[in-house]
XYZ file of C-alpha atoms in Angstrom:
706
model
C 118.504 63.513 95.745
C 117.932 61.922 92.343
C 120.157 58.974 93.375
C 118.041 58.329 96.472
C 114.815 58.410 94.429
C 116.223 55.970 91.893
C 117.430 53.678 94.647
C 114.049 53.730 96.339
C 112.348 52.938 93.050
C 114.751 50.054 92.441
C 114.108 48.531 95.859
C 110.354 48.914 95.461
C 110.224 47.107 92.121
C 112.755 44.494 93.272
C 110.560 43.395 96.140
C 107.130 44.290 94.790
C 107.214 43.037 91.217
C 105.422 39.841 92.163
C 102.727 41.871 93.887
C 102.346 44.169 90.866
C 102.227 41.198 88.524
C 99.549 39.620 90.690
C 97.500 42.815 90.616
C 97.793 42.940 86.831
C 96.691 39.295 86.488
C 93.776 39.916 88.868
C 92.695 42.940 86.822
C 92.818 40.945 83.576
C 90.833 38.095 85.139
C 88.280 40.550 86.575
C 87.818 42.198 83.201
C 87.436 38.806 81.529
C 84.816 37.692 84.061
C 82.975 41.003 83.687
C 82.922 40.689 79.906
C 81.760 37.069 80.114
C 78.924 38.008 82.467
C 78.010 40.859 80.152
C 77.864 38.505 77.174
C 75.639 36.085 79.055
C 73.383 38.942 80.160
C 73.187 40.225 76.588
C 71.510 36.951 75.559
C 68.918 36.688 78.341
C 65.963 38.284 76.536
C 64.638 35.694 74.078
C 61.013 36.594 73.469
C 60.145 34.738 70.231
C 58.301 37.786 68.826
C 61.192 40.104 69.783
C 58.649 42.056 71.824
C 56.587 43.038 68.788
C 52.791 43.124 69.078
C 49.801 43.354 66.756
C 47.923 46.650 66.442
C 44.328 45.963 65.378
C 43.457 49.673 65.631
C 46.677 51.541 65.066
C 47.175 55.203 64.244
C 46.485 56.673 60.794
C 43.896 53.992 60.107
C 46.378 51.103 60.147
C 45.915 47.640 61.537
C 48.410 44.803 61.414
C 49.181 41.387 62.857
C 52.217 40.671 65.007
C 55.222 41.764 62.894
C 57.580 39.211 61.419
C 61.339 39.664 61.036
C 63.601 39.091 58.063
C 66.986 37.362 58.237
C 69.460 40.207 58.780
C 72.123 38.264 60.667
C 70.629 38.887 64.117
C 68.862 36.426 66.358
C 66.086 37.203 68.835
C 68.490 38.136 71.643
C 70.577 40.380 69.378
C 67.526 42.425 68.402
C 66.172 42.825 71.921
C 69.570 43.815 73.297
C 69.893 46.437 70.552
C 66.417 47.796 71.304
C 67.007 48.168 75.023
C 70.675 48.968 75.608
C 71.119 52.402 77.100
C 73.603 54.829 75.623
C 73.296 57.541 78.278
C 70.134 59.334 77.182
C 68.049 60.835 79.998
C 64.877 62.525 78.763
C 62.914 62.731 82.033
C 62.811 60.641 85.238
C 61.704 57.100 84.427
C 58.937 57.108 87.025
C 57.525 60.292 85.475
C 57.251 58.661 82.062
C 55.560 55.619 83.607
C 53.036 57.773 85.505
C 52.333 60.643 83.104
C 48.903 61.013 81.528
C 48.013 62.397 78.119
C 46.632 65.927 77.797
C 42.899 66.123 78.607
C 42.809 62.420 79.378
C 43.477 59.915 82.134
C 45.019 57.480 79.665
C 48.764 57.122 80.164
C 51.064 59.040 77.859
C 53.031 55.864 77.128
C 49.927 53.972 76.001
C 50.645 51.988 72.837
C 47.936 53.718 70.819
C 49.349 57.122 71.761
C 52.962 56.229 71.061
C 51.956 54.711 67.723
C 50.535 58.117 66.787
C 54.121 59.426 66.808
C 55.081 56.293 64.866
C 57.149 54.788 67.656
C 56.848 51.007 67.428
C 54.812 49.460 70.272
C 56.218 46.544 72.283
C 55.026 44.118 74.938
C 56.898 43.649 78.226
C 59.993 41.455 77.946
C 62.997 40.748 80.172
C 64.926 43.886 79.138
C 61.760 45.953 78.821
C 59.510 45.063 81.778
C 57.168 48.043 81.299
C 56.588 47.422 77.606
C 57.989 50.719 76.324
C 58.165 51.282 72.550
C 61.202 50.262 70.519
C 64.118 52.529 71.390
C 62.897 53.677 74.823
C 64.771 52.312 77.822
C 65.735 52.894 81.430
C 68.982 54.804 82.069
C 70.553 54.782 85.533
C 72.838 57.706 86.308
C 74.005 59.010 89.685
C 71.348 57.346 91.805
C 68.440 58.262 89.513
C 66.524 56.340 86.848
C 65.562 58.069 83.614
C 63.770 57.156 80.418
C 65.931 57.734 77.386
C 66.336 56.939 73.725
C 68.459 54.179 72.257
C 69.736 53.904 68.667
C 66.706 51.766 67.840
C 64.221 54.610 68.331
C 65.365 56.254 65.092
C 66.847 53.248 63.320
C 64.183 50.536 63.368
C 61.645 50.442 60.554
C 58.415 48.690 59.783
C 56.683 47.884 56.498
C 52.988 46.938 56.454
C 51.342 45.222 53.518
C 47.792 43.853 53.433
C 47.685 43.356 57.196
C 51.153 41.820 57.516
C 53.852 43.849 59.250
C 57.595 43.381 58.753
C 60.023 44.812 61.304
C 63.379 45.771 59.831
C 66.316 46.299 62.182
C 68.529 49.241 61.297
C 65.979 50.733 58.881
C 64.851 54.384 59.080
C 62.102 54.953 61.633
C 58.867 56.739 60.842
C 59.152 58.584 64.143
C 57.958 62.175 64.596
C 60.204 63.136 67.509
C 59.288 66.820 67.443
C 55.549 66.214 67.841
C 56.332 63.689 70.574
C 58.394 66.238 72.516
C 55.768 68.959 72.112
C 53.075 66.571 73.333
C 55.300 65.587 76.264
C 55.718 69.248 77.184
C 51.947 69.879 77.093
C 51.294 66.806 79.236
C 53.852 67.917 81.836
C 52.546 71.500 81.879
C 48.954 70.345 82.343
C 49.989 67.954 85.109
C 51.548 70.867 86.976
C 48.461 73.048 86.531
C 45.617 70.546 87.012
C 45.112 69.561 90.663
C 43.314 66.266 89.969
C 45.831 65.215 87.334
C 48.715 66.210 89.594
C 47.270 64.162 92.461
C 46.970 61.044 90.285
C 50.487 61.605 88.982
C 51.910 61.913 92.515
C 50.174 58.756 93.638
C 51.485 56.731 90.713
C 55.059 57.984 91.110
C 55.154 57.378 94.867
C 53.563 53.942 94.490
C 56.553 52.883 92.371
C 58.808 53.454 95.428
C 61.907 54.064 93.318
C 63.436 57.549 93.280
C 60.857 59.746 95.040
C 59.859 59.595 98.680
C 57.204 62.325 99.099
C 54.863 64.578 97.100
C 56.971 67.719 97.600
C 59.985 66.001 96.067
C 57.856 64.876 93.121
C 56.514 68.398 92.551
C 59.935 70.028 92.688
C 61.273 67.560 90.137
C 58.161 67.888 87.964
C 58.605 71.654 87.764
C 62.308 71.272 86.977
C 61.863 68.740 84.189
C 58.889 70.549 82.697
C 61.002 73.687 82.458
C 63.850 71.725 80.843
C 61.596 70.239 78.154
C 59.993 73.639 77.533
C 63.405 75.243 77.123
C 64.623 72.512 74.766
C 61.549 72.905 72.564
C 61.889 76.709 72.484
C 65.571 76.613 71.585
C 64.964 74.124 68.778
C 61.756 75.548 67.331
C 61.843 75.630 63.540
C 59.492 77.292 61.101
C 59.913 74.241 58.867
C 57.885 71.296 60.143
C 59.713 67.980 60.161
C 56.754 65.618 60.621
C 57.330 61.889 60.221
C 60.563 60.084 59.361
C 62.849 63.149 59.615
C 64.876 65.114 62.138
C 67.450 67.890 61.997
C 69.680 65.958 64.359
C 72.804 67.987 63.674
C 71.008 71.290 64.159
C 69.838 70.119 67.557
C 73.218 68.678 68.534
C 74.812 71.985 67.546
C 72.400 73.905 69.778
C 72.958 71.678 72.791
C 76.711 72.108 72.513
C 76.382 75.889 72.163
C 74.223 76.001 75.291
C 76.744 74.084 77.346
C 80.001 75.749 76.223
C 78.738 79.339 76.538
C 80.545 81.370 79.205
C 79.227 84.215 81.319
C 81.206 86.967 79.613
C 80.016 85.975 76.161
C 76.412 85.738 77.287
C 76.614 89.130 78.960
C 77.955 90.713 75.791
C 75.180 89.182 73.679
C 72.422 90.309 76.061
C 73.729 93.883 76.146
C 73.853 94.080 72.335
C 70.235 93.058 71.723
C 67.760 95.692 70.521
C 63.968 95.662 70.698
C 61.559 96.585 67.887
C 62.208 100.278 68.550
C 65.981 99.829 68.158
C 66.422 100.402 71.875
C 68.433 98.120 74.166
C 66.334 95.130 75.123
C 67.979 94.974 78.548
C 69.799 97.421 80.804
C 73.201 96.594 82.236
C 71.606 96.287 85.687
C 69.031 93.783 84.390
C 71.716 91.714 82.681
C 73.878 91.695 85.805
C 70.875 90.639 87.882
C 70.161 87.752 85.513
C 73.808 86.631 85.646
C 74.364 87.122 89.355
C 76.440 84.293 90.900
C 76.642 82.439 87.553
C 79.913 80.596 86.899
C 82.353 82.604 84.771
C 83.716 79.659 82.759
C 80.711 77.496 81.922
C 76.986 77.865 82.472
C 75.557 74.622 83.815
C 72.118 73.263 83.051
C 70.491 74.495 86.250
C 72.165 77.880 85.886
C 70.868 78.290 82.359
C 67.345 77.556 83.565
C 67.820 80.088 86.367
C 68.916 82.784 83.884
C 65.815 82.158 81.770
C 63.619 82.345 84.868
C 65.214 85.638 85.929
C 64.816 87.171 82.467
C 61.099 86.324 82.407
C 60.468 87.208 86.053
C 58.245 90.141 86.948
C 59.951 90.642 90.333
C 61.282 94.136 91.142
C 64.348 94.880 89.012
C 63.712 91.955 86.659
C 62.973 92.665 82.959
C 59.826 90.485 82.663
C 60.597 89.594 79.063
C 57.783 88.138 76.959
C 57.988 85.170 74.585
C 58.856 87.377 71.602
C 61.800 88.927 73.453
C 63.012 85.505 74.577
C 63.015 84.376 70.946
C 65.262 87.353 70.143
C 67.721 86.012 72.703
C 67.304 82.498 71.319
C 68.145 83.685 67.822
C 71.257 85.491 69.071
C 72.572 82.387 70.849
C 71.476 79.496 68.669
C 70.789 78.472 65.075
C 67.442 77.382 63.705
C 67.474 73.600 63.079
C 65.646 73.925 59.772
C 67.255 71.161 57.695
C 65.527 67.887 58.633
C 66.899 64.749 57.004
C 65.716 61.163 56.823
C 67.006 58.848 59.502
C 69.814 56.920 57.763
C 69.817 53.125 57.689
C 72.462 51.419 59.831
C 73.366 48.224 57.989
C 76.875 48.448 56.545
C 77.637 51.533 58.682
C 80.576 49.778 60.343
C 81.954 48.974 56.879
C 81.691 52.587 55.636
C 84.579 55.005 55.231
C 82.504 58.161 55.835
C 79.039 58.512 57.333
C 76.313 61.172 57.722
C 74.528 62.573 54.693
C 77.307 65.038 53.904
C 80.193 62.765 54.893
C 80.874 64.797 58.022
C 82.051 61.866 60.146
C 85.092 59.787 59.271
C 84.732 56.200 60.410
C 88.385 55.359 61.121
C 89.982 54.806 64.549
C 87.860 56.436 67.301
C 85.649 58.178 64.741
C 82.600 55.989 65.462
C 82.932 56.627 69.198
C 83.031 60.393 68.651
C 80.122 60.221 66.196
C 77.991 58.247 68.629
C 78.926 60.473 71.558
C 77.778 63.480 69.533
C 74.510 61.697 68.814
C 73.868 61.081 72.521
C 74.609 64.746 73.263
C 71.692 65.481 70.943
C 69.281 62.997 72.524
C 69.287 64.191 76.097
C 72.431 62.942 77.751
C 73.017 64.667 81.075
C 75.979 66.976 80.589
C 77.452 67.605 84.027
C 80.194 69.754 82.548
C 81.919 71.950 85.091
C 84.821 74.384 85.457
C 87.873 72.930 87.196
C 91.043 74.612 88.528
C 94.432 74.204 86.804
C 95.953 70.755 86.919
C 96.447 67.841 84.587
C 93.341 66.585 82.864
C 93.383 64.313 79.850
C 90.278 65.946 78.375
C 91.756 69.422 78.920
C 94.968 68.335 77.220
C 93.210 66.819 74.212
C 90.845 69.783 73.783
C 93.606 72.381 73.977
C 92.580 73.822 77.356
C 95.733 72.992 79.306
C 96.850 76.650 79.430
C 93.459 78.006 80.481
C 92.934 79.484 83.944
C 90.193 76.890 84.324
C 89.302 73.946 82.150
C 86.002 72.237 81.400
C 85.534 68.791 82.874
C 83.296 66.763 80.522
C 81.549 64.472 82.985
C 78.300 63.178 81.490
C 75.838 60.310 81.445
C 77.123 59.179 78.024
C 77.947 55.473 78.232
C 81.057 55.021 76.085
C 81.423 51.305 76.646
C 77.834 50.673 75.519
C 78.377 52.878 72.479
C 81.355 50.715 71.585
C 79.362 47.521 72.136
C 76.467 48.784 70.021
C 78.830 49.691 67.186
C 80.336 46.193 67.395
C 76.853 44.673 67.320
C 76.082 46.499 64.065
C 78.963 44.696 62.334
C 76.807 41.583 62.028
C 73.686 43.409 60.786
C 73.005 42.861 57.087
C 70.608 44.614 54.740
C 67.102 43.172 54.337
C 66.258 41.066 51.273
C 62.999 41.839 49.479
C 60.465 39.395 51.043
C 58.847 37.894 47.957
C 56.417 35.811 50.023
C 54.845 39.026 51.351
C 55.487 41.765 48.799
C 55.366 39.696 45.614
C 57.881 37.875 43.429
C 60.598 39.737 41.575
C 60.531 39.431 37.787
C 64.091 38.134 37.322
C 64.395 38.667 33.535
C 63.139 42.218 33.930
C 65.544 42.793 36.842
C 68.432 41.485 34.703
C 67.643 44.119 32.080
C 67.407 46.691 34.872
C 70.855 45.706 36.124
C 72.367 46.805 32.807
C 70.591 50.160 33.109
C 71.850 50.474 36.694
C 75.425 49.896 35.534
C 75.105 52.773 33.098
C 73.092 55.282 35.133
C 73.766 54.552 38.820
C 76.821 52.437 39.489
C 79.396 55.215 39.107
C 78.207 56.480 42.493
C 76.210 53.592 43.993
C 78.559 50.623 43.870
C 77.325 47.055 44.162
C 78.567 45.081 47.167
C 77.846 41.663 48.651
C 75.524 42.262 51.568
C 77.155 39.645 53.818
C 80.806 39.716 52.705
C 82.891 40.030 55.859
C 85.413 42.324 54.148
C 82.897 44.532 52.333
C 83.741 48.212 52.192
C 81.199 50.927 51.492
C 82.923 53.867 49.833
C 81.112 57.185 50.083
C 81.055 58.889 46.691
C 80.666 62.580 47.448
C 78.871 64.909 45.037
C 79.082 68.690 45.372
C 75.684 70.227 46.165
C 75.860 72.202 42.916
C 76.480 69.029 40.910
C 73.892 66.726 42.464
C 71.402 69.614 42.694
C 69.429 68.446 45.742
C 68.278 70.716 48.557
C 71.487 72.302 49.933
C 70.214 73.419 53.365
C 71.606 70.589 55.484
C 75.091 70.773 53.947
C 75.199 74.562 54.101
C 74.082 74.662 57.733
C 76.748 72.146 58.741
C 79.459 74.474 57.443
C 78.018 77.953 57.927
C 76.382 77.807 61.367
C 78.398 79.603 64.054
C 78.224 80.179 67.809
C 80.161 81.403 70.821
C 83.107 79.183 71.656
C 83.228 79.643 75.439
C 86.314 78.170 77.056
C 87.452 76.847 73.667
C 88.287 80.395 72.606
C 91.957 80.590 71.540
C 92.349 76.816 71.576
C 93.737 74.882 68.620
C 91.398 72.715 66.548
C 92.768 70.210 64.070
C 91.329 70.158 60.560
C 92.279 68.283 57.439
C 94.349 71.246 56.239
C 96.059 72.136 59.513
C 95.223 73.454 62.966
C 92.920 76.442 63.440
C 92.553 78.729 66.435
C 88.952 79.060 67.614
C 87.831 82.662 67.867
C 85.114 84.148 70.069
C 82.595 83.275 67.368
C 83.483 80.050 65.566
C 81.913 77.462 63.275
C 79.823 75.162 65.422
C 81.404 72.160 63.742
C 84.732 73.173 65.309
C 83.132 73.591 68.728
C 81.328 70.250 68.444
C 84.565 68.479 67.557
C 86.231 69.857 70.682
C 83.254 68.933 72.853
C 83.036 65.339 71.606
C 86.795 64.971 72.055
C 86.314 66.034 75.661
C 83.483 63.577 76.202
C 85.340 60.640 74.638
C 88.404 61.349 76.780
C 86.360 61.339 80.016
C 85.698 58.149 81.959
C 82.281 57.096 83.230
C 81.628 58.844 86.577
C 79.130 56.191 87.664
C 81.787 53.528 88.213
C 84.362 53.234 90.964
C 87.747 54.725 90.073
C 89.612 51.571 89.142
C 86.918 50.123 86.883
C 86.158 53.563 85.447
C 89.564 53.884 83.835
C 89.878 50.209 82.909
C 86.567 50.429 81.009
C 87.721 53.629 79.345
C 91.023 52.080 78.235
C 89.205 48.964 77.029
C 86.759 51.091 75.006
C 89.495 53.154 73.396
C 91.518 50.027 72.685
C 88.613 48.357 70.901
C 87.994 51.516 68.891
C 91.533 51.370 67.546
C 92.145 47.642 67.211
C 88.719 46.279 66.249
C 87.901 48.989 63.718
C 88.937 47.754 60.272
C 88.228 51.116 58.656
C 91.390 53.158 58.134
C 91.744 56.801 57.232
C 91.340 57.484 53.516
C 90.772 60.474 51.289
C 87.148 60.990 50.316
C 86.060 59.748 46.917
C 83.912 61.653 44.460
C 83.582 65.223 43.239
C 83.569 67.892 45.913
C 85.216 71.172 46.805
C 88.560 70.612 48.458
C 89.162 71.914 51.965
C 91.581 74.833 51.998
C 93.244 76.902 54.673
C 90.694 79.650 54.063
C 87.699 77.271 53.770
C 88.623 74.218 55.863
C 85.187 72.580 55.719
C 84.195 73.104 52.085
C 84.292 69.358 51.382
C 81.139 69.089 53.512
C 79.179 71.092 50.934
C 78.347 67.798 49.291
C 76.112 64.780 49.695
C 77.062 61.145 49.911
C 76.129 58.325 47.571
C 76.616 54.826 48.932
C 75.681 51.239 48.247
C 71.926 50.795 47.815
C 71.592 47.412 49.549
C 68.135 47.266 51.142
C 67.121 50.550 49.506
C 63.569 49.226 49.032
C 63.017 49.456 52.819
C 64.222 53.036 53.321
C 61.550 55.346 51.837
C 61.092 58.298 51.556
C 64.072 59.181 49.367
C 66.759 61.826 48.889
C 68.538 63.000 52.015
C 65.589 65.164 53.109
C 62.844 62.612 52.413
C 61.301 64.779 49.694
C 60.517 61.956 47.232
C 58.063 59.307 48.459
C 58.931 56.293 46.272
C 61.696 54.914 44.078
C 59.315 55.182 41.121
C 59.008 58.923 41.758
C 62.778 59.257 42.198
C 63.260 58.149 38.585
C 61.057 61.044 37.409
C 62.100 64.684 37.000
C 61.127 67.427 39.422
C 58.718 69.894 37.807
C 60.375 73.127 36.774
C 58.872 76.424 35.567
C 58.031 76.038 31.895
C 57.646 72.249 31.979
C 54.478 71.012 30.221
C 51.560 70.457 32.570
C 50.753 67.019 31.153
C 54.165 65.544 31.972
C 54.941 62.997 34.717
C 56.872 64.504 37.603
C 57.849 63.892 41.201
C 54.938 64.771 43.517
C 54.998 68.403 44.624
C 53.125 67.464 47.774
C 52.170 64.135 49.322
C 51.121 62.559 52.606
C 53.667 61.004 54.954
C 53.235 58.911 58.077
C 51.756 55.663 56.825
C 53.676 52.407 57.061
C 51.505 50.811 54.370
C 53.830 49.729 51.574
C 53.377 50.149 47.830
C 55.335 47.303 46.171
C 54.742 48.661 42.667
C 56.236 52.100 43.267
C 58.468 50.864 46.128
C 57.676 53.274 48.913
C 54.927 54.089 51.358
C 51.306 55.024 50.789
C 50.923 58.750 50.037
C 47.158 59.297 50.001
C 43.912 58.199 51.579
C 44.689 58.798 55.253
C 45.107 61.611 57.808
C 48.857 62.091 57.534
C 51.111 65.120 57.260
C 51.122 67.029 53.968
C 54.740 67.277 52.788
C 55.265 70.376 50.620
C 58.309 70.436 48.350
C 58.178 74.176 47.632
C 59.785 75.059 50.983
C 63.529 75.421 51.517
C 64.715 72.301 53.274
C 62.017 70.294 51.471
C 63.066 70.838 47.850
C 62.696 67.688 45.741
C 64.852 68.688 42.780
C 68.245 67.224 41.877
C 69.566 63.689 41.492
C 67.650 63.523 38.183
C 69.970 61.120 36.404
C 67.182 58.850 35.178
C 65.305 61.893 33.873
C 68.278 62.998 31.759
C 68.853 66.222 33.677
C 71.727 65.621 36.088
C 75.190 65.004 34.583
C 77.090 61.834 35.430
C 80.379 62.241 37.347
C 82.262 62.439 34.049
C 80.000 65.255 32.847
C 77.943 63.147 30.460
C 74.184 63.750 30.451
C 72.504 60.450 29.582
C 69.125 60.404 27.840
C 66.008 60.146 29.966
C 64.767 56.630 30.600
C 61.496 55.702 28.967
C 58.688 54.109 31.036
C 59.804 50.570 30.176
C 63.394 51.258 31.193
C 62.275 52.892 34.451
C 60.180 49.827 35.221
C 63.151 47.536 34.580
C 65.483 49.605 36.736
C 62.913 49.651 39.520
C 62.668 45.867 39.393
C 66.435 45.561 39.772
C 66.458 47.948 42.729
C 64.179 45.510 44.557
C 66.956 42.890 44.383
C 69.565 45.003 46.173
């Protein structure tokens, strides 16, 4: 039998090798043509203003002329492609976002004045953005439906205003208040459902677009569905700590989305039966739990099923528990973790030259690390996760996530666009840090800066190395500092390691760590679960493409990740707790120091945005017993303004209706990193004397040059 098979194979290849070679050549040519067309398309949007517009009556009392751009290595087309390239985010149907009105108003929700209130940057219509959506909002097409979603630019494009002149800075931290935006979106959707006149206008606008909806009933069904989804997302991710502008607990929210989608029916049933009410009585009976979970998939609870369970738990129908909001929050707390550690949006220049990224160095940047990191990010910003349970059989994602011996395995189909994530990462290679614009913000005192450079070498350079901003071979080495050494607010680092959740179908699978493989238990660190989930996503091809192209694109993306990524695996630098077999993620209980190129454009400072200016960062935090007449970091200040203070190097902190940032709340602490104040030891243990006012001024002048 084996002889006959070998003979047949020999004859096939003998007579078909020319055909196979021709197919291979055709595939290579097709891919080349596709890539060439893509490159041409990428350069089609050439609006000279890069879509930016003036705002004569902007939010928070601001007004500014059409923003200018600094030379950061990108041309007009590069910027506009970055702003508008989808990554697979699907917040709500696109037509809904176009048609939706604000609460108690007939003005559109997407109106520039309204979006500016959340500090999203307004834009005019351009080729890639025909409806003039703000920076970082774009149209996503997935499985015959158009959605509005976020791009990288929504959180990583900054603006500095000074005396009426605005400067857009690509890759800089955004001022965006995503939480308030999502809460306002929820209220607008809810009111549209409830208000007959508003609903009628909404229906007319959506149907007039003639895109994805054919009649009013279809619009109303979808409106109810998406309103419920946004409501659920906001409930799951409610935090007692307000984020306000320029911050987001992205990892906390990514963690919660993953926990929602990996949960299995048995685990959920066990959790619901264990819950007690205020009288220490079972919150739900077994019959009520079984009713809520009737006909739900055993292996994985899909998005629609999760919404159905919530609806059943809150229903007042016979046999249903009719749970109130307080009881639903009890369930929320049992399933998810509070995302209460908001951090500043990091800047993106030099990210492709960095060995480790994220504030606590969580993500290695070697090999396919960037692809996994970006896939995790899109999970957090509303990708559609069409994950499903599949019968036994070979699956690459099941193999790589350790599910090959499971009775059923999770298929990780999603809207996440891997090839665009790879292209966006490649685009960031050419982005350089912004140079202080002396023509707008004032000239740098070079002799003073030279004196400041010597102070920098002594006080800062052990952690914040100096690099050439445009050197092609530059490498940004993350210098990790244990949270107890650097002394800054520990909440983000602690949450990343200590948060746990139910592992679903990943239970009893092997998870690689830096100290060896671990077996995931029923309850596991969310970081382990997230790693498995992103591995599954990265190993799944795009379902929106026909079979042949789907796998060619996937192979091309993986190939680029390996062969175009110059970052190789390396041991972390700095002082941190080593990972051990009993504590495999202890190295994450640290924060990262990195090159400070462009630091002037990235206020507020520290990882949690608790210090408004570089001037304030050089001061000590006030401690009990400190004299009242000393100079300290502000204990509270306003955030939200884009108006720049070139003397203190940061944004305006008073004189407008912004958000009051309080530093006495956990997650907002402004202590630590007090090297210039003579309180935090250097890496070698030396405590240098506090800088005097003249020295601080000189160091600040040098920081402007970076």
